[in-house]
mmCIF file of C-alpha atoms in Angstrom:
data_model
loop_
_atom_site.group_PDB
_atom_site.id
_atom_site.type_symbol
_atom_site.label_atom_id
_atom_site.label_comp_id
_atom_site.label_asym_id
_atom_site.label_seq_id
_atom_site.Cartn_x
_atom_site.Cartn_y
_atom_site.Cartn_z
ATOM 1 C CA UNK R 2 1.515 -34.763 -13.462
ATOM 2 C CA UNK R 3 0.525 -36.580 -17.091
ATOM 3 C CA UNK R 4 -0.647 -34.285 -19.501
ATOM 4 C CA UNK R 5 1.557 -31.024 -17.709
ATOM 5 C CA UNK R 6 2.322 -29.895 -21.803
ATOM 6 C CA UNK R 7 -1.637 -30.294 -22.560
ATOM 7 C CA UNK R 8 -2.823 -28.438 -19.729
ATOM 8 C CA UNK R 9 -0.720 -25.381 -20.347
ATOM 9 C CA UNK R 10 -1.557 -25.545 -23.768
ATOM 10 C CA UNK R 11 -5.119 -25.410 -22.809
ATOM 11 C CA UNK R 12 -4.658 -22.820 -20.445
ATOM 12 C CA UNK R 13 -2.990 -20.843 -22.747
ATOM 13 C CA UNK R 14 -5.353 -21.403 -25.776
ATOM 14 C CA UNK R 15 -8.454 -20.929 -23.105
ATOM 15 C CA UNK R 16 -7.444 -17.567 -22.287
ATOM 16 C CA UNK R 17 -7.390 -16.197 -25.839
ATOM 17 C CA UNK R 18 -10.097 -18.298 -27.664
ATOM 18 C CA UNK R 19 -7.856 -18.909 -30.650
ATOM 19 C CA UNK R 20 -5.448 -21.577 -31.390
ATOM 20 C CA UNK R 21 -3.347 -19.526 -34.187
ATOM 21 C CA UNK R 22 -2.941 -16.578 -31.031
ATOM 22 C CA UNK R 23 -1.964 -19.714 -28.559
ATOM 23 C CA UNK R 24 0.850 -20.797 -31.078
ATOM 24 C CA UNK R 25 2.332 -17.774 -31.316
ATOM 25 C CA UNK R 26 2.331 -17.075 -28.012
ATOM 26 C CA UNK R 27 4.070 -20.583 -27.080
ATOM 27 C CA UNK R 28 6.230 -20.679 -30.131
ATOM 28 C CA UNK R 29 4.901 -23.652 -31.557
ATOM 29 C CA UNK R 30 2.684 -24.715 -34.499
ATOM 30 C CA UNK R 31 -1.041 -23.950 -34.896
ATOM 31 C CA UNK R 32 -1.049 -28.046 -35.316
ATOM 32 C CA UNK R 33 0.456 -28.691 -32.411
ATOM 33 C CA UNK R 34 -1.702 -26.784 -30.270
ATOM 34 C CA UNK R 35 -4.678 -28.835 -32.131
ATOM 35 C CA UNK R 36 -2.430 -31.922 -31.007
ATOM 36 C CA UNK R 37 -2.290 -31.306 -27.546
ATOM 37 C CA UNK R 38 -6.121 -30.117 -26.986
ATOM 38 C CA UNK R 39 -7.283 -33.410 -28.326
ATOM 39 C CA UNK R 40 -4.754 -35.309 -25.964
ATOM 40 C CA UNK R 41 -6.958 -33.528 -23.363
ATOM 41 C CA UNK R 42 -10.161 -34.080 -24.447
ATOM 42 C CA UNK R 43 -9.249 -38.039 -24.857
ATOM 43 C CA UNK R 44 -8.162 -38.165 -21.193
ATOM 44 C CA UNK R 45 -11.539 -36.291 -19.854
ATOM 45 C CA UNK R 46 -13.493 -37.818 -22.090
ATOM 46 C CA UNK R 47 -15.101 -34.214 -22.876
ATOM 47 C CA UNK R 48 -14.823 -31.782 -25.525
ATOM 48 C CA UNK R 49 -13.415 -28.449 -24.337
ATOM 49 C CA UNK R 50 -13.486 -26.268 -27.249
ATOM 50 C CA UNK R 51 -16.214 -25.600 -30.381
ATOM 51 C CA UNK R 52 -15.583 -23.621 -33.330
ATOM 52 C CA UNK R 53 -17.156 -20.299 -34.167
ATOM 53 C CA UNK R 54 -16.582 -18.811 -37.291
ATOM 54 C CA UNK R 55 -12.680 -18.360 -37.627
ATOM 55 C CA UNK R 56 -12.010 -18.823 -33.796
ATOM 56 C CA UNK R 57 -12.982 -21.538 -31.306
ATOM 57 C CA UNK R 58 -15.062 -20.943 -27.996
ATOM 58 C CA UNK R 59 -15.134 -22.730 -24.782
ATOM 59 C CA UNK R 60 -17.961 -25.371 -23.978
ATOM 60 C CA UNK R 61 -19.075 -25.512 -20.641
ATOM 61 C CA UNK R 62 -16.552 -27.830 -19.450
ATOM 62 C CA UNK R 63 -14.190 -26.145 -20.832
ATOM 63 C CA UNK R 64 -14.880 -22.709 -18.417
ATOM 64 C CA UNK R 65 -15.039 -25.303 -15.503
ATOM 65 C CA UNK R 66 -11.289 -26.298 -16.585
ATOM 66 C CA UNK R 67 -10.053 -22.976 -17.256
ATOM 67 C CA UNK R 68 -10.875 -21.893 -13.957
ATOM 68 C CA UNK R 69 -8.680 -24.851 -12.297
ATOM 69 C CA UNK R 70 -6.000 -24.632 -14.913
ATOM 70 C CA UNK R 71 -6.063 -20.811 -14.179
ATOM 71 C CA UNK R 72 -5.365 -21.400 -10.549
ATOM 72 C CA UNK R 73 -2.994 -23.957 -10.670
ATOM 73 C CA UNK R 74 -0.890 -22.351 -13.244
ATOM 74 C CA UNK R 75 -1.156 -18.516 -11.105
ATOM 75 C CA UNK R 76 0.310 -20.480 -7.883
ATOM 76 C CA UNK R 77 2.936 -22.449 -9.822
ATOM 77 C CA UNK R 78 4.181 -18.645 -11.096
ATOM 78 C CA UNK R 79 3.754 -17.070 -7.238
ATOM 79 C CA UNK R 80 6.247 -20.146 -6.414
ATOM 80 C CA UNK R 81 8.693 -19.488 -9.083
ATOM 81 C CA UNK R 82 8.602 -15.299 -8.188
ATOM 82 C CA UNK R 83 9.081 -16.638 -4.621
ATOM 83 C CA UNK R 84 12.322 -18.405 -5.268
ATOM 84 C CA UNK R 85 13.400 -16.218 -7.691
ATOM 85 C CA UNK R 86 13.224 -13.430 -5.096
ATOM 86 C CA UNK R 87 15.109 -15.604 -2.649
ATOM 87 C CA UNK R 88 18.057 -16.396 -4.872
ATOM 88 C CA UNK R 89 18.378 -12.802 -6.157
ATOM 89 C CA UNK R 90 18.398 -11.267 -2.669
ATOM 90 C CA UNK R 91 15.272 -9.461 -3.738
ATOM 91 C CA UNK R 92 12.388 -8.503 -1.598
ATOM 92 C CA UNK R 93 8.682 -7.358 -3.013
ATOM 93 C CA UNK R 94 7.064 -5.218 -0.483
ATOM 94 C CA UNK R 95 3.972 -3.441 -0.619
ATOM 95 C CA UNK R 96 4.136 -0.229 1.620
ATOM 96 C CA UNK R 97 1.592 2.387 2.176
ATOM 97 C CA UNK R 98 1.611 5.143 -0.645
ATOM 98 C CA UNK R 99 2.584 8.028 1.435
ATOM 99 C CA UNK R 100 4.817 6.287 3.670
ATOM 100 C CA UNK R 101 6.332 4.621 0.775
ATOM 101 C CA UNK R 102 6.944 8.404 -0.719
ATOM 102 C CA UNK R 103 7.472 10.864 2.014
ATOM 103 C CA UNK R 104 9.446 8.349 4.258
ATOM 104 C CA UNK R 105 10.641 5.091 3.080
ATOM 105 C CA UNK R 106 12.109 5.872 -0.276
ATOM 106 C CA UNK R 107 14.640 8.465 1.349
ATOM 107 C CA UNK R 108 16.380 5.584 3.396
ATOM 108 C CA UNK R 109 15.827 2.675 1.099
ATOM 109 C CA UNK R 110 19.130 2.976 0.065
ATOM 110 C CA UNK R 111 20.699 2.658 3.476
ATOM 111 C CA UNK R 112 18.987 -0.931 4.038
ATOM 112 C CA UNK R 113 20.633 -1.902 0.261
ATOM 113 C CA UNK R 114 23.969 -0.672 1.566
ATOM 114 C CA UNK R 115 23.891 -2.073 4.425
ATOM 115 C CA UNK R 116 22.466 -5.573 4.006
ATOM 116 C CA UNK R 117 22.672 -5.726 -0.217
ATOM 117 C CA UNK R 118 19.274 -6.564 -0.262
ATOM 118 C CA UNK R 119 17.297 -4.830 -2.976
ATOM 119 C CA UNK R 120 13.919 -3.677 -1.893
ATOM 120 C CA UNK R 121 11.396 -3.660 -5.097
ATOM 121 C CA UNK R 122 8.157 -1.299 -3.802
ATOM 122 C CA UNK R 123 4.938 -1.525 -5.180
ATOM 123 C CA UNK R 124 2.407 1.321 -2.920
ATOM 124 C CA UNK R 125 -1.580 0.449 -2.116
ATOM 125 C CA UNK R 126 -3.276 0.550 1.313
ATOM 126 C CA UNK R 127 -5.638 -1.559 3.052
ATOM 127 C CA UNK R 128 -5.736 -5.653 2.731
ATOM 128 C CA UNK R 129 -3.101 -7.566 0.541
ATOM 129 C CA UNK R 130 -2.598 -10.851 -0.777
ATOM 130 C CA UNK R 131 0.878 -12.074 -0.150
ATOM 131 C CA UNK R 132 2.728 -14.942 -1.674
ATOM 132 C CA UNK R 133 0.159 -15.182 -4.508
ATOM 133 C CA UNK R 134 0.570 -11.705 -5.980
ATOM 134 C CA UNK R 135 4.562 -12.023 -5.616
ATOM 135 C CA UNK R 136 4.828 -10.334 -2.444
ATOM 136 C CA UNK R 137 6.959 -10.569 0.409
ATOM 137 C CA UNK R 138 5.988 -8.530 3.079
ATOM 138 C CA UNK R 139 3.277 -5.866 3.407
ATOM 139 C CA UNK R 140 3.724 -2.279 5.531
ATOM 140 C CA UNK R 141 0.437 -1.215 6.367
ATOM 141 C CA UNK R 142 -1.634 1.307 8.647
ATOM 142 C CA UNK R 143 -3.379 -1.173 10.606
ATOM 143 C CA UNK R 144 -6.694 0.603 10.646
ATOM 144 C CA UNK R 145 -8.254 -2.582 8.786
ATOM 145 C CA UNK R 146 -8.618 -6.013 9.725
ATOM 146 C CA UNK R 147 -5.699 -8.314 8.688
ATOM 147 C CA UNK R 148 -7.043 -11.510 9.003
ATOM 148 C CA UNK R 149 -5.450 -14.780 10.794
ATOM 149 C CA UNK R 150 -4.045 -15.474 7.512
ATOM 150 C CA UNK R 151 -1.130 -13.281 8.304
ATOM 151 C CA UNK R 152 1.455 -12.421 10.834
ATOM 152 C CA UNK R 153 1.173 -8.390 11.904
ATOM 153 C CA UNK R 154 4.591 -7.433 13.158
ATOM 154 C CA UNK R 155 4.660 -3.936 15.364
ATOM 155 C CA UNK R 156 6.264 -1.173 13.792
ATOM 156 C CA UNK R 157 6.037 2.061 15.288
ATOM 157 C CA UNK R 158 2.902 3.731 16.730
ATOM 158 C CA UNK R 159 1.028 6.690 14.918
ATOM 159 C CA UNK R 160 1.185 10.184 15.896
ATOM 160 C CA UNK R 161 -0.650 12.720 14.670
ATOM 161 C CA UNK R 162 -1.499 17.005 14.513
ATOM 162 C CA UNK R 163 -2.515 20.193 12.281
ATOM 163 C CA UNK R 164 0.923 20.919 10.366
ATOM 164 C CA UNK R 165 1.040 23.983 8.277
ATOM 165 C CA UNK R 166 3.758 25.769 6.210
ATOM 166 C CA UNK R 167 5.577 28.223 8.399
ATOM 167 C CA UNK R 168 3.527 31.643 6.131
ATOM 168 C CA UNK R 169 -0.149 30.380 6.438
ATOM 169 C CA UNK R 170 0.744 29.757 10.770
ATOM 170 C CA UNK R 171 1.561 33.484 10.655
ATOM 171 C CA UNK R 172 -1.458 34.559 8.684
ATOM 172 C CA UNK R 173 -3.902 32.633 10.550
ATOM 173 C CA UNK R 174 -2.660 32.856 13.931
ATOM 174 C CA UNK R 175 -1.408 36.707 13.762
ATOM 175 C CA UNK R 176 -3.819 38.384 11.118
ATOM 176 C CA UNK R 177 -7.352 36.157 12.403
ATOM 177 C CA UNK R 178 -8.076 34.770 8.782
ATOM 178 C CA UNK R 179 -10.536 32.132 8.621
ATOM 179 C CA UNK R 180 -8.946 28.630 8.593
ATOM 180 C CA UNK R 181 -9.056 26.310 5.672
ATOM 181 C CA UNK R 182 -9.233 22.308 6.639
ATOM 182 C CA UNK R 183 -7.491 20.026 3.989
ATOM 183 C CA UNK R 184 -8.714 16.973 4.147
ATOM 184 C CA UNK R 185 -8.314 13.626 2.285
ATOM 185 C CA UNK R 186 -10.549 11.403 0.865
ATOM 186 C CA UNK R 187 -8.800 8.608 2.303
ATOM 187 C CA UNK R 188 -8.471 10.035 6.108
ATOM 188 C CA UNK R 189 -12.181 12.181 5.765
ATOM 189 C CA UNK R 190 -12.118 12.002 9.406
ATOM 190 C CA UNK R 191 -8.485 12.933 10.264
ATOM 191 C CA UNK R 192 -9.619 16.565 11.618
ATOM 192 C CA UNK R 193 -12.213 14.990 14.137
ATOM 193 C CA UNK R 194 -10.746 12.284 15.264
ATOM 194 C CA UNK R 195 -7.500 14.518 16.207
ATOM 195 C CA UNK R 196 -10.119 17.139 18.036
ATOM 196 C CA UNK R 197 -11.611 14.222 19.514
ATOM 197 C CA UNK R 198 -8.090 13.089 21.360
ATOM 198 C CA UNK R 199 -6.461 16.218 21.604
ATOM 199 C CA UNK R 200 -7.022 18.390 25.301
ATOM 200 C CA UNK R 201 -8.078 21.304 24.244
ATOM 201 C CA UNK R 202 -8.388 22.920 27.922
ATOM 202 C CA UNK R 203 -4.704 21.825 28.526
ATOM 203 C CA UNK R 204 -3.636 23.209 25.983
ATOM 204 C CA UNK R 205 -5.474 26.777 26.132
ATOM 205 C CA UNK R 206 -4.771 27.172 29.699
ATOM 206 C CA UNK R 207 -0.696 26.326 28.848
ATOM 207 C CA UNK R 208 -1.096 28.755 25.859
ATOM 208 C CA UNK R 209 -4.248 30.997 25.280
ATOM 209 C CA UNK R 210 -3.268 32.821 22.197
ATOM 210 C CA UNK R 211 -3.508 28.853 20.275
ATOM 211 C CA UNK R 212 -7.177 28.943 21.648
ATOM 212 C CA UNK R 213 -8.263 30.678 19.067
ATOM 213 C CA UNK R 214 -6.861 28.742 16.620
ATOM 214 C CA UNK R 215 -8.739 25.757 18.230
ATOM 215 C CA UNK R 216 -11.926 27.374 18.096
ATOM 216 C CA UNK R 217 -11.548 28.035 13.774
ATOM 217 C CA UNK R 218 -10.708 24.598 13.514
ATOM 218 C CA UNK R 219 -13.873 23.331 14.983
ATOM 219 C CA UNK R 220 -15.816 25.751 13.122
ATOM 220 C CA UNK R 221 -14.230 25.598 9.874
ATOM 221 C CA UNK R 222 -14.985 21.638 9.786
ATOM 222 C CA UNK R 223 -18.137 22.356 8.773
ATOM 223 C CA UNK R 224 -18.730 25.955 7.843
ATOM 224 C CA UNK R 225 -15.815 27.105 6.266
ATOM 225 C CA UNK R 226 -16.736 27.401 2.379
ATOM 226 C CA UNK R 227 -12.457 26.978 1.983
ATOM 227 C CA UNK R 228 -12.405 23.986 2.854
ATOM 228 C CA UNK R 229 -10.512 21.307 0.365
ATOM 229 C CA UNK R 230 -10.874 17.834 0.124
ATOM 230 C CA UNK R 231 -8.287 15.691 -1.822
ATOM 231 C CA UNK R 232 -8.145 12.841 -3.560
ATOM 232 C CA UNK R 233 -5.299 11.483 -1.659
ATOM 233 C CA UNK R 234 -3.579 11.609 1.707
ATOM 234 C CA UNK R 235 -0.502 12.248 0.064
ATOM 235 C CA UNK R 236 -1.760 15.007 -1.830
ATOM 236 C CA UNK R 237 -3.188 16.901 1.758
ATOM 237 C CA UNK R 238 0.020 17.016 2.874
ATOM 238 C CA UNK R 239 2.069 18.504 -0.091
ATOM 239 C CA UNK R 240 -1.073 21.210 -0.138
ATOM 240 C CA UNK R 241 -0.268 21.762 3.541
ATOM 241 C CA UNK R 242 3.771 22.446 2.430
ATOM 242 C CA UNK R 243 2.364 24.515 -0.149
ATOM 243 C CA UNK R 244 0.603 27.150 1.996
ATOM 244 C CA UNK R 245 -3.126 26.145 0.931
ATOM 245 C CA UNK R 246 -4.001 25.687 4.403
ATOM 246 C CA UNK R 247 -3.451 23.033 7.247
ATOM 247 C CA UNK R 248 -3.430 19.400 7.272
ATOM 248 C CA UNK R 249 -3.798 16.478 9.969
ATOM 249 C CA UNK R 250 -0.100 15.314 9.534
ATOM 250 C CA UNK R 251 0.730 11.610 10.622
ATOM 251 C CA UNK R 252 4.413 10.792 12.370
ATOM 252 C CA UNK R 253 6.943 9.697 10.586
ATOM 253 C CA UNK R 254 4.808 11.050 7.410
ATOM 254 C CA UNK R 255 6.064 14.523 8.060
ATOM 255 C CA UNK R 256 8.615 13.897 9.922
ATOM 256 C CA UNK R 257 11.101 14.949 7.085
ATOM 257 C CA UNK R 258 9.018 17.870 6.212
ATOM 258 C CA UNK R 259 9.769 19.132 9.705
ATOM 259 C CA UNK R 260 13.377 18.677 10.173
ATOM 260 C CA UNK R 261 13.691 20.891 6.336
ATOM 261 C CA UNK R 262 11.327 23.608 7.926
ATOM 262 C CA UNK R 263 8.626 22.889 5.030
ATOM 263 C CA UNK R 264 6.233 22.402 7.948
ATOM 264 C CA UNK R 265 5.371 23.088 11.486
ATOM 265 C CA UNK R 266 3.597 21.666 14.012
ATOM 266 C CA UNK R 267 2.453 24.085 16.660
ATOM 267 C CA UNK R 268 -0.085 22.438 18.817
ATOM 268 C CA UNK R 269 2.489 19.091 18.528
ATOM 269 C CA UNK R 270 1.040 15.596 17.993
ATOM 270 C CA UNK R 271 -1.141 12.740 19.782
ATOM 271 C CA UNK R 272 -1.555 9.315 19.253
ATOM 272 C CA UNK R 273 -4.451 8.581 16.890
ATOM 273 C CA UNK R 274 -4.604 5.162 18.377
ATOM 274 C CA UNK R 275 -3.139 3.363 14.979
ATOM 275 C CA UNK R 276 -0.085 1.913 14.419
ATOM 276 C CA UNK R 277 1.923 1.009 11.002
ATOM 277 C CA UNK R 278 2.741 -2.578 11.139
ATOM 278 C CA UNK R 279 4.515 -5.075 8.549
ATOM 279 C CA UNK R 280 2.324 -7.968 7.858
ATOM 280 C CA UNK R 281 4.018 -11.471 6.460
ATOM 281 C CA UNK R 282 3.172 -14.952 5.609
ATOM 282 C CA UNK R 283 2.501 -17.026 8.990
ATOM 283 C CA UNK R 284 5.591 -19.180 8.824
ATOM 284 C CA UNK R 285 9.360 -17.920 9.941
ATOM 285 C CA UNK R 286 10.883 -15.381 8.352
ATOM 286 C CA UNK R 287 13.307 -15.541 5.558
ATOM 287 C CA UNK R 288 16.725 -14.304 6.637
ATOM 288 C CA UNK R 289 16.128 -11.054 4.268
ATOM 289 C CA UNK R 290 12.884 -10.470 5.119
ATOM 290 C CA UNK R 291 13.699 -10.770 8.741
ATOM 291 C CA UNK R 292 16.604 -7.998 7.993
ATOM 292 C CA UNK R 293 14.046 -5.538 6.659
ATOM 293 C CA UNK R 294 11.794 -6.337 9.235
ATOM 294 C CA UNK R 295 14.853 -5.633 12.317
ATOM 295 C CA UNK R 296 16.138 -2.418 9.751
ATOM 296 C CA UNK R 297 12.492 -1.048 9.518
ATOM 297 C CA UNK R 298 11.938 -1.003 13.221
ATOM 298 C CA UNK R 299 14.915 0.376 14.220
ATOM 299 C CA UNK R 300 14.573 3.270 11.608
ATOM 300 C CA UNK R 301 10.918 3.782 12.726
ATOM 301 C CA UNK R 302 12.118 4.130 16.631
ATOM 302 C CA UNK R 303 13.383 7.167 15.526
ATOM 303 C CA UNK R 304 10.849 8.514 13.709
ATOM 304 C CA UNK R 305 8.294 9.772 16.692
ATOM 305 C CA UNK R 306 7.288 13.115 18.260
ATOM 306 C CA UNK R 307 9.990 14.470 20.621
#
C-alpha cells in the first residue's frame, strides 16, 4: 500500500495529539514525523492536524482517519500475534475464571508435557472476541448466546448440588441450625434453579433424615438473615470449603475439592441443563489447537458425578 510509513505515522501521532510524543515513541525525529503527515495530507488533499498551543489536534477528517487507521493497524497486530502463536507452539485461551482456577490450572501442565504446547490463560466469562484480541480458543459456560460467528465445540455437560465442608454438614444436619445460602453474584439463581431440577420426594422417601435439610434450604432462600452473597462464583465456593455455609457447586468445579475431602456433596448432583464448551474461529483447526481441543475433552470425560 503507498504511503504504509505515513499512515502509521499518523496513526501513531493521532493517538497522542503531539508530534514530539510520536517521535519518541517511533524513534525518529520530531521533523520527520512533520515530513510524513504532510505526505498524507498531499495525497488526501485534506489537512488532518491543527495546532493548539504547544500540541496539535485533530480536524474532523482527521478523527474520520484515525478511526480507519486504528482498525487497520489493530487487525494487522491480531495477524502478527496469530502467527507468532503458531510458530512458537503457543496457544491464547480464554477459559472461565473458576474453571480456569479450581480445574484447569492443576492439569495444564500435563497437556505441555505431553504435546509441548504452552497454554497462555487469560480468565473472563460470557462472549469473546477471538482472533482480534489475540485469542485462540475460548472455554466457556454456554449459558449465553455465541453467535454464528463461531464454532461451539462440546465439552462436557454441567452438573450441579449444595456442597459443604464436612463440619458445617454435621452442624446443620445433626444439631438443626438454620442454614446459610452462599450465593454468587454471577450464578444469583444457582440455589433455585438446582431446587427447581432436583426430586425432592425421591429423595426424602430414599432418605428422610435429608428432608429436613431440604425444607431449610427453601426457606433460608429468602428468610434466612445469614444469607451471603458474593462477588464471585469463585469466591462461593472457597466460602463453602471454609465452613461459612453451603454452596451450589458445579462438576468438574469441585470436583478436586471432593476427592481432598475439602467438600461434600450429600444430596449428589443434577444436570443444570448447561454445558462448558470451547468456542473457535469457524475455519479448521490448527493442529495445536485441535490437540487442546482432543486433550480437554478427554480430561473433562472424567470429570462428572459418579
Amino acid at each position: 500500500m503507498r504511503h504504509l510509513k505515513a499512515f502509521q505515522v499518523f496513526n501513531v501521532a493521532a493517538s497522542v495529539e503531539s508530534y514530539s510524543e510520536a517521535a519518541k515513541q517511533l524513534n525518529i525525529t520530531h521533523g520527520a514525523v512533520s515530513k510524513q503527515i504532510r505526505v498524507l495530507e498531499e495525497h488526501l488533499a485534506c489537512s488532518l492536524f491543527y495546532k493548539q498551543g504547544r500540541g496539535v489536534r485533530l480536524t474532523s477528517e482527521g478523527e474520520l482517519l484515525k478511526g480507519y487507521t486504528e482498525q487497520a493497524f489493530s487487525a494487522l497486530q491480531a495477524g502478527v500475534n496469530v502467527l507468532s502463536m503458531q510458530n512458537n507452539n503457543v496457544l491464547e485461551v480464554s477459559c472461565e475464571p473458576t474453571l480456569t482456577m479450581r480445574w484447569l490450572m492443576p492439569r495444564i501442565s500435563e497437556f505441555f508435557a505431553k504435546f509441548g504446547i504452552d497454554v497462555r490463560l487469560s480468565t473472563a466469562g460470557g462472549p469473546v472476541r477471538l482472533g482480534a484480541s489475540g485469542l485462540s480458543l475460548a472455554i466457556r459456560r454456554d449459558d449465553f448466546e455465541a453467535g454464528t460467528d463461531y464454532q461451539k465445540l462440546f465439552l462436557v455437560e454441567e452438573w450441579v448440588g449444595p456442597v459443604f465442608s464436612s463440619q458445617y454438614w454435621e452442624e446443620i444436619s445433626r444439631k438443626n441450625t438454620d442454614v446459610t445460602c452462599l450465593h454468587s453474584e454471577t450464578r444469583p439463581e444457582a440455589w433455585k434453579n438446582w431446587l427447581s431440577h432436583f426430586d425432592i420426594a425421591n429423595s426424602a422417601q430414599k432418605q428422610p433424615e435429608r428432608n429436613q435439610c431440604l425444607n431449610q434450604f427453601k426457606s433460608a432462600l429468602n428468610t434466612s438473615p445469614k444469607n451471603h452473597t458474593m462477588g464471585h462464583f469463585y469466591f462461593c465456593l472457597q466460602a463453602a470449603v471454609d465452613g461459612l455455609g453451603g454452596a451450589i457447586g458445579s462438576y468438574p468445579l469441585i470436583q478436586d475439592d471432593l476427592t481432598r475431602g475439602n467438600l461434600i456433596a450429600p444430596f449428589g448432583f443434577v444436570k443444570s441443563g448447561f454445558n462448558y464448551v470451547l468456542l473457535a474461529e469457524q475455519d479448521q483447526l490448527s493442529y495445536n489447537e485441535e490437540q487442546f481441543s482432543d486433550w480437554l475433552k478427554a480430561e473433562l470425560a472424567k470429570s462428572v458425578p459418579q
